[in-house]
Amino acid sequence: MAIYVDEKRKLFTLETEHSAYQMIVDRYGYLIHLHYGGRLAGGDCEGLNAAGYMDFSPAPDAAGTYREYSLDLQYQEYPSAGAGDYRSPCLAATLAGGGRNLDLCYASHRVLPEKPALQGLPALHGDCETLEITLKDRYTDLEVVLLYSLFPEYDAIARSARVVNRTGGAVELDAALSACLDLPDGRGLDLIHFWGRHTMERMVDRTPLTHGKISVDSVRGASSHQHNPFVILCDHMATEDAGRCWGASLLYSGNFTACAEMDQSQSCRLTMGIHPAGFRWRLEDGEEFQTPEAALCFSPEGLGGLSRRYHRLYRRRLCRGEWALKQRPVLINNWEATYFDFDDDKLVQIARQASQLGVEMLVMDDGWFGSRYDDNRALGDWVVNTEKLRGGAARLCRRINELGMKAGIWFEPEMVSEDSDLYRAHPDWCLQVPGRGRSRGRNQLVLDMSRQEVRDCVHDMIYKVLSSANFSYVKWDMNRHLTDVWSAALPADRQGELYHRFILGVYDLLERLTGEFPHILFEGCSGGGGRFDAGMLYYTPQIWCSDDTDAIERLEIQYGTSFGYPVSAVGSHVSACPNHQTGRTVPFHTRGVVAMSGTFGYELDLTKITEEEKEQVKAQVKQYHKQYALINDGDYYRLTDPAKEDLTAWEFAAEDGSRALLNIVYSHVRSNCPPCVLYLRGLTPGARYRMTDDGGRVLGEYTGAALMNGGFRAPRARTGYPAGAVDYAAFQFQLERV
Ligand code: GLA
């Protein structure tokens, strides 16, 4: 398992535990993709699946009068535009003089014993080898350095590209993507992607590839609720347990594209990176442009196998700092409990009740600063409102700490309200085009995060608050998308750099504050899960998954999220019923079972719940603590698809097979419904397991093989008859190896 280079043939093979990636330099100097998939047992694929010839696919100059070679048909590692490849390029540039065709050929390579840092960008980390291949334009000194870092035990490869301009003049980059994957036959493949909207993020869409392009993207300035920068290619027949699956996940939080294209020759090209729309980057002579990183992963064991690889990879090699693997506190957030209507006494009252029930942290959400009495004002004024918090933040934290609890706080650093002191002092600090109107979202404007002085000012305000009191947690929100993307700090011909510079600015501020406050747990958020991406997870190891806290809707949201992201990343809370988003009423127990499959917490006024519910909170916190390691470090198995079944079942199994937790929630209750049989996963076939239900009753002892192959019939949900209300029942079964 390593990087193998056949120096003579310029054949490069990257081997992980269950995958191989192979490429070769061909006779014209092009870097050709040979294989990505199952292992090759030391062999190679050269000549096995060579690209063919087709009319109207021109030959590059390097092939002279030989007609049967075209870049239009070759499987390539980093295709460029203008020299006969009409599919989606990774690199498009305008050279001095206006020429737009590039001819990127192999120049050199080296194997590094580590992973080079990507300046200012999130990246996978840890010990690993990196293959660096430099391509060079045949006619100028424009270079592209391709990076492939290998994570063998996760079957993952981190890819990115660095464009280096040594041409002697300026070059305009029109597109600079992170990775390309050319697979020889797209006809048997499906694309799975995750679409959505505010309060309904990461719905699963699975579609066969079609001739033409399927583009999944965002041009909103954030990765967005609407599409997630994570896609999967898989065999038509791929299931949770079987079939080839290729994942591509972008470590980036801004505009992105993931484009799957099937062309005239039926081959499939997947390209991924910064969306070229609205992007144009001027690279002066001697300058470099580093693309974000894409984490590719291959699973020969179906979609479940792919997800488990990403879960482990992202927990151990993406999330950083003290909180990456540390047990997260069970929190109570006051947003749905009070909205803007709170003061210090009210918060302490909630905290007191919460502490008595075992909750470990109170998070003070939006509304504690400036004149923030509603959501029309005060963003940007990160100064404690002492009418609401008498005695300031320090006193509030002290009072919460005295209850044995930690304290957390909410910020929305990238935004400004027109009605704010910050805006009045610096009306030119927001994104806006001079002489034109601005679009408002939630009545707020977006700060120009590309500017150092803007970041410094926001930083200083946040720094002051965080260092003035004993906060253990920060929720970092972002509640609108970008419009009017124009910066007073950039010349007219560099405005195309702003979307990317904005995100680099956000990353810079995150890097600074997470570095200055290493003990603080940062949670990402953007109107719920509108920036739930691998880029943010590098800075914030958990992200509020959705503003939809309805347990039944959360089943689908958390199901979709689980394809690419670990449970430890998924902020999930028990909220009040009738639910504030849907009006639905769901049993308290069910809300707990769903929220427990995430970074667990509460989001309701605990002083207003019944005594019986208080007992349930205590039991839930106890159960969460007991199962914490299994839920967060265990293997995650999706047993049913909530969009297709009346019940959703999922399981956590310890990597060593010693224990498991089976979760079942009914989302639809039918009369006289047929039984649902669940086949458990991840157990040791020959071992015996004791099975207990939520009430601690032992149901029996069974072998792992019996539970996995024989199946377990899910208990039936109770219908509303004769009581009336439909029961969204939930069950948890524990399995312990005896
Ligand atoms: C966003 C978040 C919510 C809450 C509000 C506060 O919508 O997703 O959890 O913090 O902002 O305004």
PDB file of N, CA and C in Angstrom, residues 314-349:
ATOM      1  N   TYR A 314     -12.915  11.565   7.994  1.00  0.00           N
ATOM      2  CA  TYR A 314     -13.193  12.942   8.402  1.00  0.00           C
ATOM      3  C   TYR A 314     -13.035  13.124   9.909  1.00  0.00           C
ATOM      4  N   ARG A 315     -13.370  12.111  10.694  1.00  0.00           N
ATOM      5  CA  ARG A 315     -13.158  12.249  12.140  1.00  0.00           C
ATOM      6  C   ARG A 315     -11.675  12.338  12.478  1.00  0.00           C
ATOM      7  N   ARG A 316     -10.884  11.486  11.803  1.00  0.00           N
ATOM      8  CA  ARG A 316      -9.476  11.385  12.219  1.00  0.00           C
ATOM      9  C   ARG A 316      -8.510  12.221  11.400  1.00  0.00           C
ATOM     10  N   ARG A 317      -8.877  12.550  10.174  1.00  0.00           N
ATOM     11  CA  ARG A 317      -7.917  13.221   9.295  1.00  0.00           C
ATOM     12  C   ARG A 317      -8.402  14.564   8.745  1.00  0.00           C
ATOM     13  N   LEU A 318      -9.592  15.004   9.186  1.00  0.00           N
ATOM     14  CA  LEU A 318     -10.069  16.312   8.734  1.00  0.00           C
ATOM     15  C   LEU A 318     -10.309  17.222   9.943  1.00  0.00           C
ATOM     16  N   CYS A 319     -11.148  16.768  10.864  1.00  0.00           N
ATOM     17  CA  CYS A 319     -11.402  17.578  12.056  1.00  0.00           C
ATOM     18  C   CYS A 319     -10.103  17.696  12.839  1.00  0.00           C
ATOM     19  N   ARG A 320      -9.908  18.876  13.426  1.00  0.00           N
ATOM     20  CA  ARG A 320      -8.633  19.109  14.120  1.00  0.00           C
ATOM     21  C   ARG A 320      -8.889  19.527  15.554  1.00  0.00           C
ATOM     22  N   GLY A 321      -7.786  19.602  16.284  1.00  0.00           N
ATOM     23  CA  GLY A 321      -7.808  20.248  17.590  1.00  0.00           C
ATOM     24  C   GLY A 321      -8.408  19.375  18.667  1.00  0.00           C
ATOM     25  N   GLU A 322      -8.484  20.023  19.816  1.00  0.00           N
ATOM     26  CA  GLU A 322      -8.897  19.349  21.039  1.00  0.00           C
ATOM     27  C   GLU A 322     -10.233  18.598  20.922  1.00  0.00           C
ATOM     28  N   TRP A 323     -11.178  19.179  20.160  1.00  0.00           N
ATOM     29  CA  TRP A 323     -12.528  18.640  20.163  1.00  0.00           C
ATOM     30  C   TRP A 323     -12.780  17.627  19.059  1.00  0.00           C
ATOM     31  N   ALA A 324     -11.770  17.387  18.213  1.00  0.00           N
ATOM     32  CA  ALA A 324     -12.007  16.497  17.074  1.00  0.00           C
ATOM     33  C   ALA A 324     -12.562  15.156  17.545  1.00  0.00           C
ATOM     34  N   LEU A 325     -11.916  14.567  18.554  1.00  0.00           N
ATOM     35  CA  LEU A 325     -12.330  13.235  18.990  1.00  0.00           C
ATOM     36  C   LEU A 325     -12.863  13.222  20.422  1.00  0.00           C
ATOM     37  N   LYS A 326     -12.834  14.396  21.060  1.00  0.00           N
ATOM     38  CA  LYS A 326     -13.241  14.456  22.465  1.00  0.00           C
ATOM     39  C   LYS A 326     -14.770  14.381  22.604  1.00  0.00           C
ATOM     40  N   GLN A 327     -15.202  13.830  23.743  1.00  0.00           N
ATOM     41  CA  GLN A 327     -16.647  13.735  23.970  1.00  0.00           C
ATOM     42  C   GLN A 327     -17.273  15.127  24.078  1.00  0.00           C
ATOM     43  N   ARG A 328     -18.295  15.361  23.275  1.00  0.00           N
ATOM     44  CA  ARG A 328     -18.932  16.684  23.243  1.00  0.00           C
ATOM     45  C   ARG A 328     -19.995  16.775  24.341  1.00  0.00           C
ATOM     46  N   PRO A 329     -20.106  17.960  24.950  1.00  0.00           N
ATOM     47  CA  PRO A 329     -21.094  18.121  26.023  1.00  0.00           C
ATOM     48  C   PRO A 329     -22.534  18.097  25.483  1.00  0.00           C
ATOM     49  N   VAL A 330     -23.452  17.537  26.261  1.00  0.00           N
ATOM     50  CA  VAL A 330     -24.879  17.614  25.921  1.00  0.00           C
ATOM     51  C   VAL A 330     -25.312  19.047  26.210  1.00  0.00           C
ATOM     52  N   LEU A 331     -25.907  19.697  25.227  1.00  0.00           N
ATOM     53  CA  LEU A 331     -26.181  21.130  25.412  1.00  0.00           C
ATOM     54  C   LEU A 331     -27.667  21.440  25.382  1.00  0.00           C
ATOM     55  N   ILE A 332     -27.985  22.608  25.940  1.00  0.00           N
ATOM     56  CA  ILE A 332     -29.324  23.171  25.792  1.00  0.00           C
ATOM     57  C   ILE A 332     -29.143  24.513  25.096  1.00  0.00           C
ATOM     58  N   ASN A 333     -29.827  24.680  23.971  1.00  0.00           N
ATOM     59  CA  ASN A 333     -29.741  25.936  23.210  1.00  0.00           C
ATOM     60  C   ASN A 333     -31.062  26.681  23.401  1.00  0.00           C
ATOM     61  N   ASN A 334     -30.993  27.994  23.641  1.00  0.00           N
ATOM     62  CA  ASN A 334     -32.216  28.729  23.979  1.00  0.00           C
ATOM     63  C   ASN A 334     -32.991  29.243  22.770  1.00  0.00           C
ATOM     64  N   TRP A 335     -32.528  28.966  21.529  1.00  0.00           N
ATOM     65  CA  TRP A 335     -33.174  29.600  20.375  1.00  0.00           C
ATOM     66  C   TRP A 335     -34.668  29.282  20.317  1.00  0.00           C
ATOM     67  N   GLU A 336     -35.025  28.026  20.178  1.00  0.00           N
ATOM     68  CA  GLU A 336     -36.455  27.716  20.067  1.00  0.00           C
ATOM     69  C   GLU A 336     -37.183  27.868  21.407  1.00  0.00           C
ATOM     70  N   ALA A 337     -36.416  28.003  22.485  1.00  0.00           N
ATOM     71  CA  ALA A 337     -37.047  28.183  23.803  1.00  0.00           C
ATOM     72  C   ALA A 337     -37.509  29.626  23.989  1.00  0.00           C
ATOM     73  N   THR A 338     -36.702  30.573  23.517  1.00  0.00           N
ATOM     74  CA  THR A 338     -37.007  31.990  23.810  1.00  0.00           C
ATOM     75  C   THR A 338     -36.990  32.898  22.588  1.00  0.00           C
ATOM     76  N   TYR A 339     -36.377  32.450  21.507  1.00  0.00           N
ATOM     77  CA  TYR A 339     -36.035  33.336  20.382  1.00  0.00           C
ATOM     78  C   TYR A 339     -35.342  34.589  20.954  1.00  0.00           C
ATOM     79  N   PHE A 340     -35.801  35.818  20.582  1.00  0.00           N
ATOM     80  CA  PHE A 340     -35.047  37.006  21.036  1.00  0.00           C
ATOM     81  C   PHE A 340     -35.442  37.456  22.450  1.00  0.00           C
ATOM     82  N   ASP A 341     -36.443  36.789  22.994  1.00  0.00           N
ATOM     83  CA  ASP A 341     -37.031  37.270  24.240  1.00  0.00           C
ATOM     84  C   ASP A 341     -36.388  36.598  25.458  1.00  0.00           C
ATOM     85  N   PHE A 342     -35.205  37.066  25.820  1.00  0.00           N
ATOM     86  CA  PHE A 342     -34.557  36.492  27.006  1.00  0.00           C
ATOM     87  C   PHE A 342     -33.708  37.541  27.708  1.00  0.00           C
ATOM     88  N   ASP A 343     -33.386  37.251  28.939  1.00  0.00           N
ATOM     89  CA  ASP A 343     -32.380  38.028  29.662  1.00  0.00           C
ATOM     90  C   ASP A 343     -31.548  37.033  30.479  1.00  0.00           C
ATOM     91  N   ASP A 344     -30.617  37.549  31.249  1.00  0.00           N
ATOM     92  CA  ASP A 344     -29.724  36.642  31.976  1.00  0.00           C
ATOM     93  C   ASP A 344     -30.484  35.737  32.942  1.00  0.00           C
ATOM     94  N   ASP A 345     -31.502  36.297  33.610  1.00  0.00           N
ATOM     95  CA  ASP A 345     -32.241  35.484  34.578  1.00  0.00           C
ATOM     96  C   ASP A 345     -32.959  34.324  33.898  1.00  0.00           C
ATOM     97  N   LYS A 346     -33.538  34.629  32.757  1.00  0.00           N
ATOM     98  CA  LYS A 346     -34.261  33.587  32.030  1.00  0.00           C
ATOM     99  C   LYS A 346     -33.291  32.469  31.617  1.00  0.00           C
ATOM    100  N   LEU A 347     -32.113  32.868  31.121  1.00  0.00           N
ATOM    101  CA  LEU A 347     -31.130  31.865  30.703  1.00  0.00           C
ATOM    102  C   LEU A 347     -30.677  31.019  31.889  1.00  0.00           C
ATOM    103  N   VAL A 348     -30.457  31.700  33.010  1.00  0.00           N
ATOM    104  CA  VAL A 348     -29.977  30.967  34.191  1.00  0.00           C
ATOM    105  C   VAL A 348     -31.057  30.015  34.703  1.00  0.00           C
ATOM    106  N   GLN A 349     -32.313  30.472  34.598  1.00  0.00           N
ATOM    107  CA  GLN A 349     -33.439  29.619  35.000  1.00  0.00           C
ATOM    108  C   GLN A 349     -33.469  28.332  34.154  1.00  0.00           C
TER     109      GLN A 349
END
